Every structure is written in C-alpha cells, then in structure tokens.
Amino acid sequence: MELDPATLAQRDLYKLMIGCIVPRPIAWVSSQSSNGINNLAPFSFFNGIGANPPAVSIAITHTGDRPTGRKDTLSNILDLGEFVVNVVNESVAAAMNETATNYPADVDEFAAAGLTPTPGQTVRPPRVAESPVSFECSLHTTVPVGEGPGSATLVVGIIKHIHINDAVITDRGYIDVHKLQPIGRLAGNSYCYVHEVFELVRKSLSS
Ligand SMILES: Cc1cc2nc3c(=O)[nH]c(=O)nc-3n(C[C@H](O)[C@H](O)[C@H](O)COP(=O)(O)O)c2cc1C
C-alpha cells in the first residue's frame, strides 16, 4: 500500500501514526498553573533528545476543549517554564489513565487519581511519589508544528534533576528493566509490557 498523507483525513492519519509508531514510552507530566494548581497528564509522543545537555521532548496536540487550543499541561509549561516527566510503570498504569481525563483546569489530577505530590528539588511542580523515576525539567523551547485541530506543539525540556527509586537500580548502578516494569503505549486503548528482552551485539569496524 502506498499512501499520500494529503489525501487522508486528519483522524485517519493520527490512527495510522499511533498504530505504526509503537511502542511509545509515556511521559507522565506534572505541571503547575500560575495560581498553584497541580496538573498531571500522560504524553506518549515523548522521547529523549541528547545528554549534553540532558534533554527530553514531548508533543502536545491542539485541543478544542480550551478557547486557547492549549491543553492545561502546555499552558502551565508556558506560564511557569518548568515541568516534571515521571516514568509510568505497571503499578501506576491505572492512575496514569485516570489523569488522561480532560478535567477542568481547576482540578488537581494528583488528588483525582489518589496520587502523592512530592516537592521537586529544582522546580515548582511536584513529582509523583508513586512513579519509579522522575526528571525535573526547565523549558528550553516550544516549536509549534501546524495550527488548529491535529496540530501540535513540540516542547523541549532540559533535565535539571533526576529522582530514581533505589528499588529499580541494580548492584552495578544501572536501571533494571525487570524492576522498573515500564509500560508502552500502542494504538487505541492498548498498552504493552516489557517482560521479554533480547540482545544484539553491535558489530564494530575498529580493531
Ligand atoms: C497513554 C496516553 C498517551 C497520550 N499521549 C498524548 C500525547 O502524546 N500528546 C497529547 O497531546 N495528548 C496525549 N494524550 C492525551 C492527554 O493525556 C489528554 O489530552 C489529557 O487530558 C491532557 O491533560 P491536560 O489538559 O491536563 O494537559 C495521551 C493520553 C494517554 C492515555
């Protein structure tokens, strides 16, 4: 099958993309409004960018729920210039899903999902105590990609502080994926586990 995106409806394109770009890690983003209300929401258009400086990106799509077209997370990040990316594992999957509800801006999603906000060390939004890893970030850049329904804003953050629960670290100081138990997002309401891992040794041309 060959497809010209220009001939496809925006909804079909979105469904196609989330079916093909799999599995996706999930950034569970804590942010805070300028009047101090905590917000929490998952974003799977998420990845790391580089390590110098340590940077992450999330893409936040346009919403028809707000006159500005901005999801609360984006409004808060633009207002405060800070956010926290919390890692989602099996034990917090249901709570993560709860925080994807489009609650009004004055609802604290930590409270709605029964989660524990823990003060950050370098940023004002709290981290999720129940999450195994949290990256405290300051806003680096936002890049609008398109406009109106289906468009998105790419948010780039610089990691200022990392919190890791000791329970997911190996004796040698690495992350143990079997202890971390991350989940990945697939299409629709589907997710995946990371229960089976295999290795490929990379060929090197240097002696
Ligand atoms: C697993 C998962 C991944 C999601 N990924 C994204 C994403 O990458 N970008 C996006 O804009 N919305 C994504 N959403 C939807 C948002 O979480 C949802 O719109 C949320 O209500 C936004 O909350 P806010 O208005 O408090 O920012 C995702 C939802 C789920 C359940």
PDB file of N, CA, C and O in Angstrom, residues 22-66:
ATOM      1  N   VAL A  22       5.186   2.455  17.315  1.00  0.00           N
ATOM      2  CA  VAL A  22       4.945   1.660  18.532  1.00  0.00           C
ATOM      3  C   VAL A  22       6.181   0.837  18.893  1.00  0.00           C
ATOM      4  O   VAL A  22       6.935   0.451  17.999  1.00  0.00           O
ATOM      5  N   PRO A  23       6.364   0.464  20.142  1.00  0.00           N
ATOM      6  CA  PRO A  23       5.641   1.003  21.306  1.00  0.00           C
ATOM      7  C   PRO A  23       6.211   2.362  21.674  1.00  0.00           C
ATOM      8  O   PRO A  23       7.373   2.644  21.383  1.00  0.00           O
ATOM      9  N   ARG A  24       5.393   3.179  22.293  1.00  0.00           N
ATOM     10  CA  ARG A  24       5.866   4.519  22.684  1.00  0.00           C
ATOM     11  C   ARG A  24       6.018   4.611  24.204  1.00  0.00           C
ATOM     12  O   ARG A  24       5.123   4.161  24.939  1.00  0.00           O
ATOM     13  N   PRO A  25       7.128   5.194  24.658  1.00  0.00           N
ATOM     14  CA  PRO A  25       7.250   5.443  26.096  1.00  0.00           C
ATOM     15  C   PRO A  25       6.228   6.500  26.508  1.00  0.00           C
ATOM     16  O   PRO A  25       5.737   7.249  25.652  1.00  0.00           O
ATOM     17  N   ILE A  26       5.924   6.547  27.760  1.00  0.00           N
ATOM     18  CA  ILE A  26       4.919   7.521  28.236  1.00  0.00           C
ATOM     19  C   ILE A  26       5.557   8.489  29.232  1.00  0.00           C
ATOM     20  O   ILE A  26       6.103   8.071  30.249  1.00  0.00           O
ATOM     21  N   ALA A  27       5.491   9.766  28.895  1.00  0.00           N
ATOM     22  CA  ALA A  27       5.901  10.814  29.842  1.00  0.00           C
ATOM     23  C   ALA A  27       4.669  11.200  30.644  1.00  0.00           C
ATOM     24  O   ALA A  27       3.665  11.632  30.070  1.00  0.00           O
ATOM     25  N   TRP A  28       4.740  11.007  31.931  1.00  0.00           N
ATOM     26  CA  TRP A  28       3.618  11.416  32.792  1.00  0.00           C
ATOM     27  C   TRP A  28       4.022  12.773  33.344  1.00  0.00           C
ATOM     28  O   TRP A  28       4.912  12.856  34.214  1.00  0.00           O
ATOM     29  N   VAL A  29       3.437  13.821  32.785  1.00  0.00           N
ATOM     30  CA  VAL A  29       3.961  15.174  33.016  1.00  0.00           C
ATOM     31  C   VAL A  29       3.226  15.888  34.142  1.00  0.00           C
ATOM     32  O   VAL A  29       2.014  16.108  34.072  1.00  0.00           O
ATOM     33  N   SER A  30       3.984  16.237  35.212  1.00  0.00           N
ATOM     34  CA  SER A  30       3.417  17.100  36.242  1.00  0.00           C
ATOM     35  C   SER A  30       3.763  18.536  35.897  1.00  0.00           C
ATOM     36  O   SER A  30       4.892  18.837  35.510  1.00  0.00           O
ATOM     37  N   SER A  31       2.757  19.398  36.049  1.00  0.00           N
ATOM     38  CA  SER A  31       2.975  20.824  35.829  1.00  0.00           C
ATOM     39  C   SER A  31       2.137  21.570  36.868  1.00  0.00           C
ATOM     40  O   SER A  31       1.402  20.950  37.626  1.00  0.00           O
ATOM     41  N   GLN A  32       2.300  22.880  36.891  1.00  0.00           N
ATOM     42  CA  GLN A  32       1.563  23.669  37.887  1.00  0.00           C
ATOM     43  C   GLN A  32       1.107  24.972  37.250  1.00  0.00           C
ATOM     44  O   GLN A  32       1.862  25.589  36.502  1.00  0.00           O
ATOM     45  N   SER A  33      -0.139  25.369  37.558  1.00  0.00           N
ATOM     46  CA  SER A  33      -0.641  26.624  36.991  1.00  0.00           C
ATOM     47  C   SER A  33      -0.045  27.791  37.769  1.00  0.00           C
ATOM     48  O   SER A  33       0.483  27.621  38.871  1.00  0.00           O
ATOM     49  N   SER A  34      -0.165  29.009  37.213  1.00  0.00           N
ATOM     50  CA  SER A  34       0.415  30.182  37.887  1.00  0.00           C
ATOM     51  C   SER A  34      -0.273  30.446  39.221  1.00  0.00           C
ATOM     52  O   SER A  34       0.298  31.097  40.095  1.00  0.00           O
ATOM     53  N   ASN A  35      -1.516  29.918  39.404  1.00  0.00           N
ATOM     54  CA  ASN A  35      -2.138  30.070  40.736  1.00  0.00           C
ATOM     55  C   ASN A  35      -1.998  28.815  41.600  1.00  0.00           C
ATOM     56  O   ASN A  35      -2.753  28.597  42.538  1.00  0.00           O
ATOM     57  N   GLY A  36      -1.014  27.971  41.276  1.00  0.00           N
ATOM     58  CA  GLY A  36      -0.605  26.902  42.197  1.00  0.00           C
ATOM     59  C   GLY A  36      -1.369  25.596  42.111  1.00  0.00           C
ATOM     60  O   GLY A  36      -1.207  24.732  42.976  1.00  0.00           O
ATOM     61  N   ILE A  37      -2.202  25.405  41.068  1.00  0.00           N
ATOM     62  CA  ILE A  37      -2.937  24.127  40.958  1.00  0.00           C
ATOM     63  C   ILE A  37      -2.070  23.110  40.218  1.00  0.00           C
ATOM     64  O   ILE A  37      -1.577  23.383  39.118  1.00  0.00           O
ATOM     65  N   ASN A  38      -1.896  21.942  40.847  1.00  0.00           N
ATOM     66  CA  ASN A  38      -1.083  20.890  40.232  1.00  0.00           C
ATOM     67  C   ASN A  38      -1.853  20.195  39.125  1.00  0.00           C
ATOM     68  O   ASN A  38      -3.069  20.006  39.216  1.00  0.00           O
ATOM     69  N   ASN A  39      -1.143  19.795  38.085  1.00  0.00           N
ATOM     70  CA  ASN A  39      -1.748  19.118  36.940  1.00  0.00           C
ATOM     71  C   ASN A  39      -0.892  17.915  36.567  1.00  0.00           C
ATOM     72  O   ASN A  39       0.330  17.939  36.736  1.00  0.00           O
ATOM     73  N   LEU A  40      -1.546  16.882  36.077  1.00  0.00           N
ATOM     74  CA  LEU A  40      -0.823  15.664  35.703  1.00  0.00           C
ATOM     75  C   LEU A  40      -1.501  15.062  34.477  1.00  0.00           C
ATOM     76  O   LEU A  40      -2.731  14.933  34.453  1.00  0.00           O
ATOM     77  N   ALA A  41      -0.718  14.696  33.456  1.00  0.00           N
ATOM     78  CA  ALA A  41      -1.296  14.085  32.251  1.00  0.00           C
ATOM     79  C   ALA A  41      -0.232  13.289  31.503  1.00  0.00           C
ATOM     80  O   ALA A  41       0.954  13.655  31.531  1.00  0.00           O
ATOM     81  N   PRO A  42      -0.642  12.179  30.833  1.00  0.00           N
ATOM     82  CA  PRO A  42       0.318  11.368  30.077  1.00  0.00           C
ATOM     83  C   PRO A  42       0.494  11.847  28.634  1.00  0.00           C
ATOM     84  O   PRO A  42      -0.470  12.285  28.002  1.00  0.00           O
ATOM     85  N   PHE A  43       1.726  11.705  28.115  1.00  0.00           N
ATOM     86  CA  PHE A  43       2.036  12.075  26.730  1.00  0.00           C
ATOM     87  C   PHE A  43       2.984  11.027  26.151  1.00  0.00           C
ATOM     88  O   PHE A  43       4.094  10.848  26.654  1.00  0.00           O
ATOM     89  N   SER A  44       2.531  10.355  25.086  1.00  0.00           N
ATOM     90  CA  SER A  44       3.369   9.289  24.527  1.00  0.00           C
ATOM     91  C   SER A  44       4.119   9.719  23.258  1.00  0.00           C
ATOM     92  O   SER A  44       4.914   8.941  22.738  1.00  0.00           O
ATOM     93  N   PHE A  45       3.854  10.924  22.763  1.00  0.00           N
ATOM     94  CA  PHE A  45       4.736  11.470  21.738  1.00  0.00           C
ATOM     95  C   PHE A  45       5.900  12.093  22.515  1.00  0.00           C
ATOM     96  O   PHE A  45       5.990  13.307  22.696  1.00  0.00           O
ATOM     97  N   PHE A  46       6.749  11.215  23.027  1.00  0.00           N
ATOM     98  CA  PHE A  46       7.763  11.570  24.029  1.00  0.00           C
ATOM     99  C   PHE A  46       9.061  10.848  23.718  1.00  0.00           C
ATOM    100  O   PHE A  46       9.047   9.683  23.310  1.00  0.00           O
ATOM    101  N   ASN A  47      10.162  11.530  23.926  1.00  0.00           N
ATOM    102  CA  ASN A  47      11.447  10.851  23.815  1.00  0.00           C
ATOM    103  C   ASN A  47      12.575  11.664  24.445  1.00  0.00           C
ATOM    104  O   ASN A  47      12.386  12.836  24.771  1.00  0.00           O
ATOM    105  N   GLY A  48      13.729  11.000  24.580  1.00  0.00           N
ATOM    106  CA  GLY A  48      14.936  11.714  24.965  1.00  0.00           C
ATOM    107  C   GLY A  48      15.530  12.347  23.725  1.00  0.00           C
ATOM    108  O   GLY A  48      15.245  11.919  22.593  1.00  0.00           O
ATOM    109  N   ILE A  49      16.348  13.376  23.897  1.00  0.00           N
ATOM    110  CA  ILE A  49      16.937  14.059  22.738  1.00  0.00           C
ATOM    111  C   ILE A  49      18.457  13.912  22.742  1.00  0.00           C
ATOM    112  O   ILE A  49      19.052  13.506  21.746  1.00  0.00           O
ATOM    113  N   GLY A  50      19.083  14.226  23.865  1.00  0.00           N
ATOM    114  CA  GLY A  50      20.546  14.157  23.957  1.00  0.00           C
ATOM    115  C   GLY A  50      20.943  14.217  25.415  1.00  0.00           C
ATOM    116  O   GLY A  50      20.078  14.364  26.284  1.00  0.00           O
ATOM    117  N   ALA A  51      22.235  14.082  25.666  1.00  0.00           N
ATOM    118  CA  ALA A  51      22.700  14.052  27.059  1.00  0.00           C
ATOM    119  C   ALA A  51      23.531  15.286  27.425  1.00  0.00           C
ATOM    120  O   ALA A  51      23.894  15.468  28.579  1.00  0.00           O
ATOM    121  N   ASN A  52      23.861  16.126  26.456  1.00  0.00           N
ATOM    122  CA  ASN A  52      24.665  17.321  26.734  1.00  0.00           C
ATOM    123  C   ASN A  52      24.085  18.529  26.017  1.00  0.00           C
ATOM    124  O   ASN A  52      24.483  18.815  24.888  1.00  0.00           O
ATOM    125  N   PRO A  53      23.114  19.210  26.599  1.00  0.00           N
ATOM    126  CA  PRO A  53      22.550  18.973  27.923  1.00  0.00           C
ATOM    127  C   PRO A  53      21.539  17.826  27.881  1.00  0.00           C
ATOM    128  O   PRO A  53      20.995  17.535  26.800  1.00  0.00           O
ATOM    129  N   PRO A  54      21.261  17.195  29.035  1.00  0.00           N
ATOM    130  CA  PRO A  54      20.250  16.136  29.043  1.00  0.00           C
ATOM    131  C   PRO A  54      18.887  16.747  28.706  1.00  0.00           C
ATOM    132  O   PRO A  54      18.431  17.664  29.381  1.00  0.00           O
ATOM    133  N   ALA A  55      18.262  16.231  27.650  1.00  0.00           N
ATOM    134  CA  ALA A  55      17.046  16.887  27.162  1.00  0.00           C
ATOM    135  C   ALA A  55      15.991  15.866  26.757  1.00  0.00           C
ATOM    136  O   ALA A  55      16.314  14.756  26.327  1.00  0.00           O
ATOM    137  N   VAL A  56      14.735  16.265  26.913  1.00  0.00           N
ATOM    138  CA  VAL A  56      13.601  15.419  26.506  1.00  0.00           C
ATOM    139  C   VAL A  56      12.645  16.250  25.662  1.00  0.00           C
ATOM    140  O   VAL A  56      12.667  17.487  25.700  1.00  0.00           O
ATOM    141  N   SER A  57      11.807  15.553  24.886  1.00  0.00           N
ATOM    142  CA  SER A  57      10.768  16.267  24.128  1.00  0.00           C
ATOM    143  C   SER A  57       9.422  15.594  24.347  1.00  0.00           C
ATOM    144  O   SER A  57       9.354  14.375  24.518  1.00  0.00           O
ATOM    145  N   ILE A  58       8.374  16.406  24.364  1.00  0.00           N
ATOM    146  CA  ILE A  58       7.005  15.878  24.339  1.00  0.00           C
ATOM    147  C   ILE A  58       6.236  16.708  23.316  1.00  0.00           C
ATOM    148  O   ILE A  58       6.541  17.885  23.110  1.00  0.00           O
ATOM    149  N   ALA A  59       5.267  16.065  22.663  1.00  0.00           N
ATOM    150  CA  ALA A  59       4.435  16.801  21.710  1.00  0.00           C
ATOM    151  C   ALA A  59       3.016  16.858  22.257  1.00  0.00           C
ATOM    152  O   ALA A  59       2.432  15.826  22.589  1.00  0.00           O
ATOM    153  N   ILE A  60       2.499  18.072  22.373  1.00  0.00           N
ATOM    154  CA  ILE A  60       1.165  18.279  22.952  1.00  0.00           C
ATOM    155  C   ILE A  60       0.239  18.773  21.852  1.00  0.00           C
ATOM    156  O   ILE A  60       0.497  19.816  21.237  1.00  0.00           O
ATOM    157  N   THR A  61      -0.818  18.001  21.600  1.00  0.00           N
ATOM    158  CA  THR A  61      -1.697  18.346  20.478  1.00  0.00           C
ATOM    159  C   THR A  61      -2.691  19.442  20.860  1.00  0.00           C
ATOM    160  O   THR A  61      -3.014  19.645  22.035  1.00  0.00           O
ATOM    161  N   HIS A  62      -3.175  20.104  19.835  1.00  0.00           N
ATOM    162  CA  HIS A  62      -4.211  21.136  19.956  1.00  0.00           C
ATOM    163  C   HIS A  62      -5.459  20.512  20.573  1.00  0.00           C
ATOM    164  O   HIS A  62      -5.770  19.354  20.314  1.00  0.00           O
ATOM    165  N   THR A  63      -6.183  21.271  21.397  1.00  0.00           N
ATOM    166  CA  THR A  63      -7.447  20.767  21.936  1.00  0.00           C
ATOM    167  C   THR A  63      -8.581  21.747  21.669  1.00  0.00           C
ATOM    168  O   THR A  63      -8.385  22.962  21.749  1.00  0.00           O
ATOM    169  N   GLY A  64      -9.757  21.179  21.364  1.00  0.00           N
ATOM    170  CA  GLY A  64     -10.948  22.011  21.196  1.00  0.00           C
ATOM    171  C   GLY A  64     -11.610  22.303  22.534  1.00  0.00           C
ATOM    172  O   GLY A  64     -12.584  23.059  22.614  1.00  0.00           O
ATOM    173  N   ASP A  65     -11.080  21.720  23.637  1.00  0.00           N
ATOM    174  CA  ASP A  65     -11.695  21.887  24.965  1.00  0.00           C
ATOM    175  C   ASP A  65     -11.401  23.246  25.601  1.00  0.00           C
ATOM    176  O   ASP A  65     -12.018  23.614  26.587  1.00  0.00           O
ATOM    177  N   ARG A  66     -10.384  23.939  25.089  1.00  0.00           N
ATOM    178  CA  ARG A  66      -9.996  25.239  25.678  1.00  0.00           C
ATOM    179  C   ARG A  66     -10.012  26.291  24.575  1.00  0.00           C
ATOM    180  O   ARG A  66      -9.577  26.004  23.439  1.00  0.00           O
TER     181      ARG A  66
END
